[in-house]
Amino acid sequence: MEASKKRKLGSGEAADAPAQDDTKVLMRLLEPFSRDQLVAILVSAAMQHNSILTEIKTMASTDVVHRKIFVRGLPWDITSDRLRLHFVQFGPIEDAIVIMDKATGKSKGFGFVTFADMEAADHALQAQPHDIDGRKCPCNLAATHESLSSSRQRAEASYQKAPPPAAYTPPPATTYPPPVPTHAPALASGDAGPPGDETDRKLFVRGLHWDTQVETVTTEFAKYGDIEDISVMKDRQTGKSKGYGFIVYRHQNAAKRALAQPMKLIEGRNTHCNLASQPTRGNNNHSAPGAGHHHAPSHAHHPPGPYHAPPMQPAYPPQMYMVPPSYGMPPPPYADPAAYAAYPQPPPMPGYGYPMQHPPPPRQ
């Protein structure tokens, strides 16, 4: 009796166990699914099963893009140790660094914090803005850099339809040296000027390399002033740069200084920046009416041709080209040649296939 129960139990467990080729069948079923459909399935499964959620978080934590945050609005006198001391309350930290100005040795107003796991980074993002030495400091993921402002979303929607810049490496002969800042350090408060509207402080930069990170762009554009927000747009499928990004300065004067030198060398590529509110000048379709076009006056001289040549005057009177009728019945001058058909024509001369053009000379 017990043996039969054990045999039934064993057979039932074997029936519930997955077959060896179930993985192949599952992969074949999921292959035609789109990315959005797969994400929806994973989200639904993770919300119902904690083991799946834990597995997803474990795999995501191995990538630094989910653990590294960008902090802006820092005090000028902050140090990397002070930045680490503030964010260690959210979890273990692998690295914390404040970007310093080489000329003054003071903070440029932003830095980066890399946590040991993704959950600590999430806690830090949820607790923003952070109060650091009396200043409100927002933060976000350094790699994806998803902005929370609606203005960025509108600006991104206007540019994402444009094709990415061609993968072009300029020859050494046309490589320009890095721009040398000609302004005073952006740390001086007297040179900051009024903040101004965001449309006058937000720049659009294009021509970036596919592997360019936000840290590299930040280092280049921080030369001109304090940065309030910066982003490099990423392709969701490849995770690489789309070749363009946005920079929002804290003050309008800093944006003007950056625009004074629109071409900048970033990782060996010549990039170009302009106000995000203005379209790029890749073509001249939006030129002023009449610009670049010269309209000739209506009385201008046209070259001779089949449509503009003046009527030519005959070299001889029309009578010279008409076949004369029989003697005694001359047609009226300038008559329609069709009317000549009613008159008999003289016979042709021997040896010629055409009627005479002139009457024979009188005999002597």
mmCIF file of C-alpha atoms in Angstrom:
data_model
loop_
_atom_site.group_PDB
_atom_site.id
_atom_site.type_symbol
_atom_site.label_atom_id
_atom_site.label_comp_id
_atom_site.label_asym_id
_atom_site.label_seq_id
_atom_site.Cartn_x
_atom_site.Cartn_y
_atom_site.Cartn_z
ATOM 1 C CA MET A 1 0.000 0.000 0.000
ATOM 2 C CA GLU A 2 2.734 2.403 1.005
ATOM 3 C CA ALA A 3 4.827 1.370 -1.964
ATOM 4 C CA SER A 4 1.942 2.073 -4.343
ATOM 5 C CA LYS A 5 1.458 5.543 -2.781
ATOM 6 C CA LYS A 6 5.136 6.276 -3.172
ATOM 7 C CA ARG A 7 5.023 5.161 -6.786
ATOM 8 C CA LYS A 8 2.008 7.422 -7.458
ATOM 9 C CA LEU A 9 3.669 10.363 -5.688
ATOM 10 C CA GLY A 10 6.853 9.844 -7.607
ATOM 11 C CA SER A 11 5.028 9.670 -10.902
ATOM 12 C CA GLY A 12 3.111 12.864 -10.021
ATOM 13 C CA GLU A 13 6.305 14.763 -9.203
ATOM 14 C CA ALA A 14 7.856 13.609 -12.449
ATOM 15 C CA ALA A 15 4.831 14.871 -14.346
ATOM 16 C CA ASP A 16 5.104 18.316 -12.719
ATOM 17 C CA ALA A 17 8.834 18.648 -13.395
ATOM 18 C CA PRO A 18 9.692 20.714 -16.492
ATOM 19 C CA ALA A 19 10.920 18.884 -19.547
ATOM 20 C CA GLN A 20 14.496 19.317 -20.691
ATOM 21 C CA ASP A 21 13.585 21.197 -23.859
ATOM 22 C CA ASP A 22 11.127 23.560 -22.130
ATOM 23 C CA THR A 23 13.778 26.279 -22.231
ATOM 24 C CA LYS A 24 14.035 26.035 -26.008
ATOM 25 C CA VAL A 25 10.269 26.098 -26.361
ATOM 26 C CA LEU A 26 10.049 29.157 -24.116
ATOM 27 C CA MET A 27 12.740 30.963 -26.098
ATOM 28 C CA ARG A 28 10.932 30.169 -29.322
ATOM 29 C CA LEU A 29 7.692 31.582 -27.913
ATOM 30 C CA LEU A 30 9.341 34.779 -26.670
ATOM 31 C CA GLU A 31 11.374 35.442 -29.803
ATOM 32 C CA PRO A 32 8.652 37.328 -31.761
ATOM 33 C CA PHE A 33 7.772 39.492 -28.743
ATOM 34 C CA SER A 34 8.734 43.153 -28.847
ATOM 35 C CA ARG A 35 10.880 44.798 -26.213
ATOM 36 C CA ASP A 36 7.901 46.540 -24.614
ATOM 37 C CA GLN A 37 5.998 43.258 -24.394
ATOM 38 C CA LEU A 38 8.937 41.494 -22.726
ATOM 39 C CA VAL A 39 9.354 44.333 -20.244
ATOM 40 C CA ALA A 40 5.656 44.187 -19.377
ATOM 41 C CA ILE A 41 5.866 40.424 -18.792
ATOM 42 C CA LEU A 42 8.935 40.792 -16.555
ATOM 43 C CA VAL A 43 7.369 43.591 -14.538
ATOM 44 C CA SER A 44 4.200 41.575 -13.986
ATOM 45 C CA ALA A 45 6.180 38.468 -12.975
ATOM 46 C CA ALA A 46 8.469 40.456 -10.659
ATOM 47 C CA MET A 47 5.500 42.006 -8.870
ATOM 48 C CA GLN A 48 4.020 38.546 -8.229
ATOM 49 C CA HIS A 49 7.220 36.650 -7.363
ATOM 50 C CA ASN A 50 9.883 38.092 -5.074
ATOM 51 C CA SER A 51 12.502 35.685 -6.395
ATOM 52 C CA ILE A 52 12.223 37.199 -9.879
ATOM 53 C CA LEU A 53 12.414 40.715 -8.444
ATOM 54 C CA THR A 54 15.527 39.794 -6.475
ATOM 55 C CA GLU A 55 17.151 38.281 -9.548
ATOM 56 C CA ILE A 56 16.471 41.405 -11.602
ATOM 57 C CA LYS A 57 17.937 43.674 -8.916
ATOM 58 C CA THR A 58 20.996 41.459 -8.555
ATOM 59 C CA MET A 59 21.725 41.551 -12.263
ATOM 60 C CA ALA A 60 21.086 45.297 -12.453
ATOM 61 C CA SER A 61 23.421 46.003 -9.534
ATOM 62 C CA THR A 62 26.369 44.561 -11.438
ATOM 63 C CA ASP A 63 26.149 47.463 -13.905
ATOM 64 C CA VAL A 64 27.513 50.761 -12.594
ATOM 65 C CA VAL A 65 24.945 52.766 -14.555
ATOM 66 C CA HIS A 66 22.329 51.813 -11.952
ATOM 67 C CA ARG A 67 24.562 52.739 -9.001
ATOM 68 C CA LYS A 68 26.306 55.961 -10.023
ATOM 69 C CA ILE A 69 24.502 59.263 -9.406
ATOM 70 C CA PHE A 70 25.272 62.818 -10.474
ATOM 71 C CA VAL A 71 24.930 65.527 -7.811
ATOM 72 C CA ARG A 72 24.755 69.216 -8.760
ATOM 73 C CA GLY A 73 24.405 72.500 -6.902
ATOM 74 C CA LEU A 74 27.175 71.666 -4.401
ATOM 75 C CA PRO A 75 28.864 74.386 -2.301
ATOM 76 C CA TRP A 76 32.098 75.846 -3.657
ATOM 77 C CA ASP A 77 34.154 74.735 -0.645
ATOM 78 C CA ILE A 78 32.895 71.136 -0.413
ATOM 79 C CA THR A 79 35.347 68.219 -0.565
ATOM 80 C CA SER A 80 35.020 64.623 -1.720
ATOM 81 C CA ASP A 81 35.138 63.390 1.892
ATOM 82 C CA ARG A 82 32.282 65.705 2.834
ATOM 83 C CA LEU A 83 30.252 64.407 -0.137
ATOM 84 C CA ARG A 84 30.892 60.798 0.901
ATOM 85 C CA LEU A 85 29.955 61.573 4.516
ATOM 86 C CA HIS A 86 26.567 62.871 3.438
ATOM 87 C CA PHE A 87 25.580 60.000 1.129
ATOM 88 C CA VAL A 88 26.915 57.122 3.236
ATOM 89 C CA GLN A 89 23.660 57.257 5.206
ATOM 90 C CA PHE A 90 21.877 55.633 2.240
ATOM 91 C CA GLY A 91 24.244 52.670 1.870
ATOM 92 C CA PRO A 92 27.841 51.590 1.274
ATOM 93 C CA ILE A 93 29.757 53.776 -1.189
ATOM 94 C CA GLU A 94 32.428 52.645 -3.620
ATOM 95 C CA ASP A 95 33.511 56.104 -4.731
ATOM 96 C CA ALA A 96 32.629 59.759 -4.150
ATOM 97 C CA ILE A 97 34.309 62.614 -5.983
ATOM 98 C CA VAL A 98 33.785 66.359 -6.304
ATOM 99 C CA ILE A 99 34.934 67.900 -9.591
ATOM 100 C CA MET A 100 37.433 70.658 -8.808
ATOM 101 C CA ASP A 101 38.548 73.668 -10.815
ATOM 102 C CA LYS A 102 42.260 73.340 -11.584
ATOM 103 C CA ALA A 103 42.853 77.084 -11.508
ATOM 104 C CA THR A 104 41.195 77.871 -8.160
ATOM 105 C CA GLY A 105 41.251 74.467 -6.467
ATOM 106 C CA LYS A 106 37.590 74.860 -5.470
ATOM 107 C CA SER A 107 34.514 72.854 -6.348
ATOM 108 C CA LYS A 108 32.810 73.411 -9.672
ATOM 109 C CA GLY A 109 29.461 72.755 -8.028
ATOM 110 C CA PHE A 110 28.885 69.127 -8.980
ATOM 111 C CA GLY A 111 30.177 65.632 -8.279
ATOM 112 C CA PHE A 112 29.546 61.889 -8.595
ATOM 113 C CA VAL A 113 28.737 59.164 -6.052
ATOM 114 C CA THR A 114 28.974 55.430 -6.852
ATOM 115 C CA PHE A 115 27.122 53.137 -4.450
ATOM 116 C CA ALA A 116 27.907 49.476 -3.837
ATOM 117 C CA ASP A 117 24.385 48.357 -4.766
ATOM 118 C CA MET A 118 21.413 49.668 -6.678
ATOM 119 C CA GLU A 119 19.071 49.892 -3.682
ATOM 120 C CA ALA A 120 21.315 52.422 -1.950
ATOM 121 C CA ALA A 121 21.315 54.561 -5.096
ATOM 122 C CA ASP A 122 17.512 54.347 -5.250
ATOM 123 C CA HIS A 123 17.230 55.508 -1.629
ATOM 124 C CA ALA A 124 19.476 58.479 -2.388
ATOM 125 C CA LEU A 125 17.437 59.421 -5.449
ATOM 126 C CA GLN A 126 14.167 59.236 -3.524
ATOM 127 C CA ALA A 127 15.514 61.489 -0.748
ATOM 128 C CA GLN A 128 16.418 64.412 -3.030
ATOM 129 C CA PRO A 129 16.926 67.295 -2.966
ATOM 130 C CA HIS A 130 19.718 66.845 -0.436
ATOM 131 C CA ASP A 131 20.555 69.591 2.046
ATOM 132 C CA ILE A 132 24.363 69.836 1.976
ATOM 133 C CA ASP A 133 25.859 72.703 3.991
ATOM 134 C CA GLY A 134 22.741 74.798 3.561
ATOM 135 C CA ARG A 135 22.301 74.238 -0.177
ATOM 136 C CA LYS A 136 19.611 72.193 -1.943
ATOM 137 C CA CYS A 137 21.396 69.702 -4.176
ATOM 138 C CA PRO A 138 19.351 67.606 -6.645
ATOM 139 C CA CYS A 139 20.711 64.358 -8.053
ATOM 140 C CA ASN A 140 19.936 61.731 -10.679
ATOM 141 C CA LEU A 141 21.538 58.722 -12.354
ATOM 142 C CA ALA A 142 24.734 59.812 -14.074
ATOM 143 C CA ALA A 143 24.420 57.496 -17.100
ATOM 144 C CA THR A 144 20.776 57.709 -18.107
ATOM 145 C CA HIS A 145 20.281 61.159 -16.581
ATOM 146 C CA GLU A 146 16.524 61.193 -16.975
ATOM 147 C CA SER A 147 15.293 64.719 -16.348
ATOM 148 C CA LEU A 148 12.203 65.466 -14.309
ATOM 149 C CA SER A 149 11.446 68.800 -16.013
ATOM 150 C CA SER A 150 8.803 68.975 -18.721
ATOM 151 C CA SER A 151 10.891 71.464 -20.694
ATOM 152 C CA ARG A 152 13.549 68.821 -21.355
ATOM 153 C CA GLN A 153 10.958 66.336 -22.502
ATOM 154 C CA ARG A 154 9.614 68.862 -25.025
ATOM 155 C CA ALA A 155 13.100 69.669 -26.248
ATOM 156 C CA GLU A 156 14.027 65.990 -26.598
ATOM 157 C CA ALA A 157 10.846 65.275 -28.575
ATOM 158 C CA SER A 158 11.750 68.010 -31.075
ATOM 159 C CA TYR A 159 15.221 66.563 -31.732
ATOM 160 C CA GLN A 160 14.775 62.792 -31.497
ATOM 161 C CA LYS A 161 13.303 62.642 -35.031
ATOM 162 C CA ALA A 162 16.505 64.009 -36.485
ATOM 163 C CA PRO A 163 19.039 61.417 -37.660
ATOM 164 C CA PRO A 164 22.104 60.979 -35.470
ATOM 165 C CA PRO A 165 25.295 62.569 -36.690
ATOM 166 C CA ALA A 166 27.405 60.502 -39.039
ATOM 167 C CA ALA A 167 30.219 58.502 -37.514
ATOM 168 C CA TYR A 168 32.964 60.735 -38.841
ATOM 169 C CA THR A 169 36.471 61.169 -37.476
ATOM 170 C CA PRO A 170 38.032 64.399 -38.737
ATOM 171 C CA PRO A 171 41.517 64.150 -40.267
ATOM 172 C CA PRO A 172 44.454 65.477 -38.246
ATOM 173 C CA ALA A 173 44.773 68.466 -40.546
ATOM 174 C CA THR A 174 41.340 69.751 -39.577
ATOM 175 C CA THR A 175 41.530 68.921 -35.894
ATOM 176 C CA TYR A 176 41.174 72.034 -33.795
ATOM 177 C CA PRO A 177 42.853 72.471 -30.407
ATOM 178 C CA PRO A 178 40.631 72.560 -27.330
ATOM 179 C CA PRO A 179 39.107 76.013 -26.731
ATOM 180 C CA VAL A 180 40.906 78.081 -24.134
ATOM 181 C CA PRO A 181 38.468 79.844 -21.794
ATOM 182 C CA THR A 182 38.945 83.601 -21.962
ATOM 183 C CA HIS A 183 36.622 84.415 -19.081
ATOM 184 C CA ALA A 184 37.133 84.548 -15.371
ATOM 185 C CA PRO A 185 36.421 81.392 -13.346
ATOM 186 C CA ALA A 186 32.726 80.647 -13.068
ATOM 187 C CA LEU A 187 33.043 80.571 -9.281
ATOM 188 C CA ALA A 188 33.145 84.341 -8.917
ATOM 189 C CA SER A 189 29.678 85.420 -7.864
ATOM 190 C CA GLY A 190 30.139 88.935 -9.270
ATOM 191 C CA ASP A 191 30.543 87.527 -12.792
ATOM 192 C CA ALA A 192 27.516 85.245 -12.575
ATOM 193 C CA GLY A 193 24.905 87.839 -13.501
ATOM 194 C CA PRO A 194 21.142 87.296 -13.392
ATOM 195 C CA PRO A 195 19.866 83.740 -13.854
ATOM 196 C CA GLY A 196 17.573 84.664 -16.746
ATOM 197 C CA ASP A 197 14.927 82.486 -18.363
ATOM 198 C CA GLU A 198 15.748 78.819 -18.951
ATOM 199 C CA THR A 199 15.415 79.258 -22.719
ATOM 200 C CA ASP A 200 18.435 81.593 -22.552
ATOM 201 C CA ARG A 201 20.449 79.163 -20.380
ATOM 202 C CA LYS A 202 19.753 75.835 -22.067
ATOM 203 C CA LEU A 203 22.138 74.665 -24.807
ATOM 204 C CA PHE A 204 21.913 71.842 -27.320
ATOM 205 C CA VAL A 205 25.183 70.091 -28.252
ATOM 206 C CA ARG A 206 25.478 67.725 -31.223
ATOM 207 C CA GLY A 207 28.237 65.701 -32.865
ATOM 208 C CA LEU A 208 29.158 63.703 -29.744
ATOM 209 C CA HIS A 209 30.854 60.331 -29.984
ATOM 210 C CA TRP A 210 28.673 57.269 -29.421
ATOM 211 C CA ASP A 211 30.704 56.358 -26.309
ATOM 212 C CA THR A 212 30.835 59.854 -24.796
ATOM 213 C CA GLN A 213 29.584 59.936 -21.194
ATOM 214 C CA VAL A 214 27.964 62.786 -19.303
ATOM 215 C CA GLU A 215 31.090 63.213 -17.163
ATOM 216 C CA THR A 216 33.172 64.124 -20.208
ATOM 217 C CA VAL A 217 30.623 66.659 -21.448
ATOM 218 C CA THR A 218 30.337 68.108 -17.950
ATOM 219 C CA THR A 219 34.085 68.610 -17.682
ATOM 220 C CA GLU A 220 34.137 70.489 -20.996
ATOM 221 C CA PHE A 221 31.141 72.788 -20.437
ATOM 222 C CA ALA A 222 31.819 73.476 -16.762
ATOM 223 C CA LYS A 223 34.674 75.740 -17.893
ATOM 224 C CA TYR A 224 32.164 78.437 -18.744
ATOM 225 C CA GLY A 225 30.084 78.515 -15.568
ATOM 226 C CA ASP A 226 28.027 76.663 -12.991
ATOM 227 C CA ILE A 227 25.902 73.885 -14.515
ATOM 228 C CA GLU A 228 22.390 73.351 -13.231
ATOM 229 C CA ASP A 229 21.540 70.298 -15.326
ATOM 230 C CA ILE A 230 23.260 68.258 -18.038
ATOM 231 C CA SER A 231 22.357 65.156 -20.012
ATOM 232 C CA VAL A 232 23.566 62.980 -22.880
ATOM 233 C CA MET A 233 20.710 61.219 -24.651
ATOM 234 C CA LYS A 234 21.051 57.434 -24.765
ATOM 235 C CA ASP A 235 19.654 54.853 -27.150
ATOM 236 C CA ARG A 236 17.362 52.547 -25.154
ATOM 237 C CA GLN A 237 18.338 49.440 -27.100
ATOM 238 C CA THR A 238 22.122 49.883 -27.329
ATOM 239 C CA GLY A 239 22.705 52.068 -24.268
ATOM 240 C CA LYS A 240 25.076 54.258 -26.276
ATOM 241 C CA SER A 241 24.908 57.974 -26.888
ATOM 242 C CA LYS A 242 22.604 59.263 -29.589
ATOM 243 C CA GLY A 243 25.200 61.886 -30.440
ATOM 244 C CA TYR A 244 23.585 64.875 -28.744
ATOM 245 C CA GLY A 245 22.716 66.257 -25.326
ATOM 246 C CA PHE A 246 21.536 69.269 -23.318
ATOM 247 C CA ILE A 247 23.235 71.612 -20.856
ATOM 248 C CA VAL A 248 21.385 74.020 -18.550
ATOM 249 C CA TYR A 249 23.569 76.666 -16.940
ATOM 250 C CA ARG A 250 22.656 78.333 -13.675
ATOM 251 C CA HIS A 251 23.257 81.797 -15.111
ATOM 252 C CA GLN A 252 22.667 83.290 -18.525
ATOM 253 C CA ASN A 253 26.191 84.752 -18.751
ATOM 254 C CA ALA A 254 27.698 81.270 -18.561
ATOM 255 C CA ALA A 255 25.583 80.154 -21.524
ATOM 256 C CA LYS A 256 26.733 83.192 -23.504
ATOM 257 C CA ARG A 257 30.362 82.369 -22.791
ATOM 258 C CA ALA A 258 29.862 78.801 -24.003
ATOM 259 C CA LEU A 259 28.107 80.009 -27.154
ATOM 260 C CA ALA A 260 30.981 82.400 -27.913
ATOM 261 C CA GLN A 261 32.929 79.306 -28.966
ATOM 262 C CA PRO A 262 30.240 77.025 -30.470
ATOM 263 C CA MET A 263 32.739 74.464 -31.779
ATOM 264 C CA LYS A 264 34.386 72.364 -29.068
ATOM 265 C CA LEU A 265 36.715 69.367 -29.308
ATOM 266 C CA ILE A 266 35.348 66.495 -27.174
ATOM 267 C CA GLU A 267 37.116 63.123 -27.338
ATOM 268 C CA GLY A 268 38.640 63.906 -30.733
ATOM 269 C CA ARG A 269 35.380 65.050 -32.336
ATOM 270 C CA ASN A 270 34.380 68.565 -33.331
ATOM 271 C CA THR A 271 31.044 69.217 -31.632
ATOM 272 C CA HIS A 272 28.748 72.209 -32.043
ATOM 273 C CA CYS A 273 26.437 73.854 -29.528
ATOM 274 C CA ASN A 274 23.619 76.372 -29.764
ATOM 275 C CA LEU A 275 20.571 77.427 -27.771
ATOM 276 C CA ALA A 276 18.119 74.540 -27.481
ATOM 277 C CA SER A 277 15.248 76.905 -28.305
ATOM 278 C CA GLN A 278 16.782 77.620 -31.718
ATOM 279 C CA PRO A 279 16.823 75.080 -34.582
ATOM 280 C CA THR A 280 20.139 73.888 -35.927
ATOM 281 C CA ARG A 281 21.432 75.512 -39.093
ATOM 282 C CA GLY A 282 22.130 72.323 -40.993
ATOM 283 C CA ASN A 283 20.311 73.748 -43.992
ATOM 284 C CA ASN A 284 19.064 77.113 -45.208
ATOM 285 C CA ASN A 285 15.407 76.281 -45.625
ATOM 286 C CA HIS A 286 14.317 78.923 -43.125
ATOM 287 C CA SER A 287 16.173 81.858 -44.654
ATOM 288 C CA ALA A 288 14.503 85.229 -44.937
ATOM 289 C CA PRO A 289 12.166 85.767 -47.879
ATOM 290 C CA GLY A 290 14.188 86.622 -50.926
ATOM 291 C CA ALA A 291 17.521 85.924 -49.232
ATOM 292 C CA GLY A 292 20.087 84.434 -51.547
ATOM 293 C CA HIS A 293 17.893 84.929 -54.645
ATOM 294 C CA HIS A 294 18.330 87.629 -57.300
ATOM 295 C CA HIS A 295 15.242 88.345 -59.343
ATOM 296 C CA ALA A 296 15.892 90.019 -62.669
ATOM 297 C CA PRO A 297 13.575 92.925 -63.603
ATOM 298 C CA SER A 298 10.800 92.315 -66.062
ATOM 299 C CA HIS A 299 12.554 94.380 -68.740
ATOM 300 C CA ALA A 300 15.840 92.442 -68.476
ATOM 301 C CA HIS A 301 17.443 91.270 -71.719
ATOM 302 C CA HIS A 302 17.021 87.579 -72.434
ATOM 303 C CA PRO A 303 19.484 85.603 -74.547
ATOM 304 C CA PRO A 304 18.222 84.684 -78.028
ATOM 305 C CA GLY A 305 16.423 81.414 -78.193
ATOM 306 C CA PRO A 306 13.415 79.711 -79.626
ATOM 307 C CA TYR A 307 11.086 81.473 -77.213
ATOM 308 C CA HIS A 308 12.749 84.886 -76.822
ATOM 309 C CA ALA A 309 14.193 85.628 -80.285
ATOM 310 C CA PRO A 310 12.551 88.629 -82.009
ATOM 311 C CA PRO A 311 10.712 87.962 -85.274
ATOM 312 C CA MET A 312 13.132 87.941 -88.192
ATOM 313 C CA GLN A 313 12.456 90.149 -91.196
ATOM 314 C CA PRO A 314 12.650 88.445 -94.577
ATOM 315 C CA ALA A 315 15.681 89.378 -96.663
ATOM 316 C CA TYR A 316 13.574 89.573 -99.830
ATOM 317 C CA PRO A 317 9.956 90.469 -100.496
ATOM 318 C CA PRO A 318 7.498 87.639 -100.125
ATOM 319 C CA GLN A 319 6.962 87.605 -103.881
ATOM 320 C CA MET A 320 10.436 86.126 -104.294
ATOM 321 C CA TYR A 321 9.385 82.965 -102.448
ATOM 322 C CA MET A 322 6.027 82.410 -104.178
ATOM 323 C CA VAL A 323 5.416 80.175 -107.159
ATOM 324 C CA PRO A 324 4.015 82.399 -109.878
ATOM 325 C CA PRO A 325 0.706 81.376 -111.397
ATOM 326 C CA SER A 326 -0.002 81.126 -115.085
ATOM 327 C CA TYR A 327 0.369 84.376 -117.030
ATOM 328 C CA GLY A 328 -2.578 86.668 -117.017
ATOM 329 C CA MET A 329 -3.833 85.797 -113.510
ATOM 330 C CA PRO A 330 -1.364 87.106 -110.924
ATOM 331 C CA PRO A 331 -2.378 86.590 -107.310
ATOM 332 C CA PRO A 332 -2.703 89.545 -105.018
ATOM 333 C CA PRO A 333 0.519 90.442 -103.135
ATOM 334 C CA TYR A 334 1.070 88.751 -99.793
ATOM 335 C CA ALA A 335 -1.784 86.345 -100.435
ATOM 336 C CA ASP A 336 -2.189 83.101 -98.589
ATOM 337 C CA PRO A 337 -0.220 80.356 -100.374
ATOM 338 C CA ALA A 338 -3.180 78.067 -99.965
ATOM 339 C CA ALA A 339 -5.069 80.235 -102.435
ATOM 340 C CA TYR A 340 -2.551 79.409 -105.136
ATOM 341 C CA ALA A 341 -3.889 75.921 -105.418
ATOM 342 C CA ALA A 342 -6.831 77.234 -107.437
ATOM 343 C CA TYR A 343 -4.536 78.403 -110.227
ATOM 344 C CA PRO A 344 -2.903 76.064 -112.734
ATOM 345 C CA GLN A 345 0.855 75.778 -112.427
ATOM 346 C CA PRO A 346 3.296 75.926 -115.329
ATOM 347 C CA PRO A 347 4.931 72.673 -116.392
ATOM 348 C CA PRO A 348 8.359 71.992 -114.945
ATOM 349 C CA MET A 349 11.468 72.624 -116.945
ATOM 350 C CA PRO A 350 13.177 69.604 -118.486
ATOM 351 C CA GLY A 351 15.747 68.055 -116.177
ATOM 352 C CA TYR A 352 14.365 69.697 -113.053
ATOM 353 C CA GLY A 353 11.740 68.482 -110.672
ATOM 354 C CA TYR A 354 10.604 71.889 -109.512
ATOM 355 C CA PRO A 355 8.675 74.713 -111.124
ATOM 356 C CA MET A 356 10.490 77.856 -112.141
ATOM 357 C CA GLN A 357 10.976 80.467 -109.491
ATOM 358 C CA HIS A 358 11.286 83.325 -112.056
ATOM 359 C CA PRO A 359 9.810 83.852 -115.502
ATOM 360 C CA PRO A 360 12.206 83.145 -118.402
ATOM 361 C CA PRO A 361 14.090 86.148 -119.707
ATOM 362 C CA PRO A 362 12.765 87.668 -122.910
ATOM 363 C CA ARG A 363 14.400 86.602 -126.120
ATOM 364 C CA GLN A 364 16.701 89.042 -127.855
#
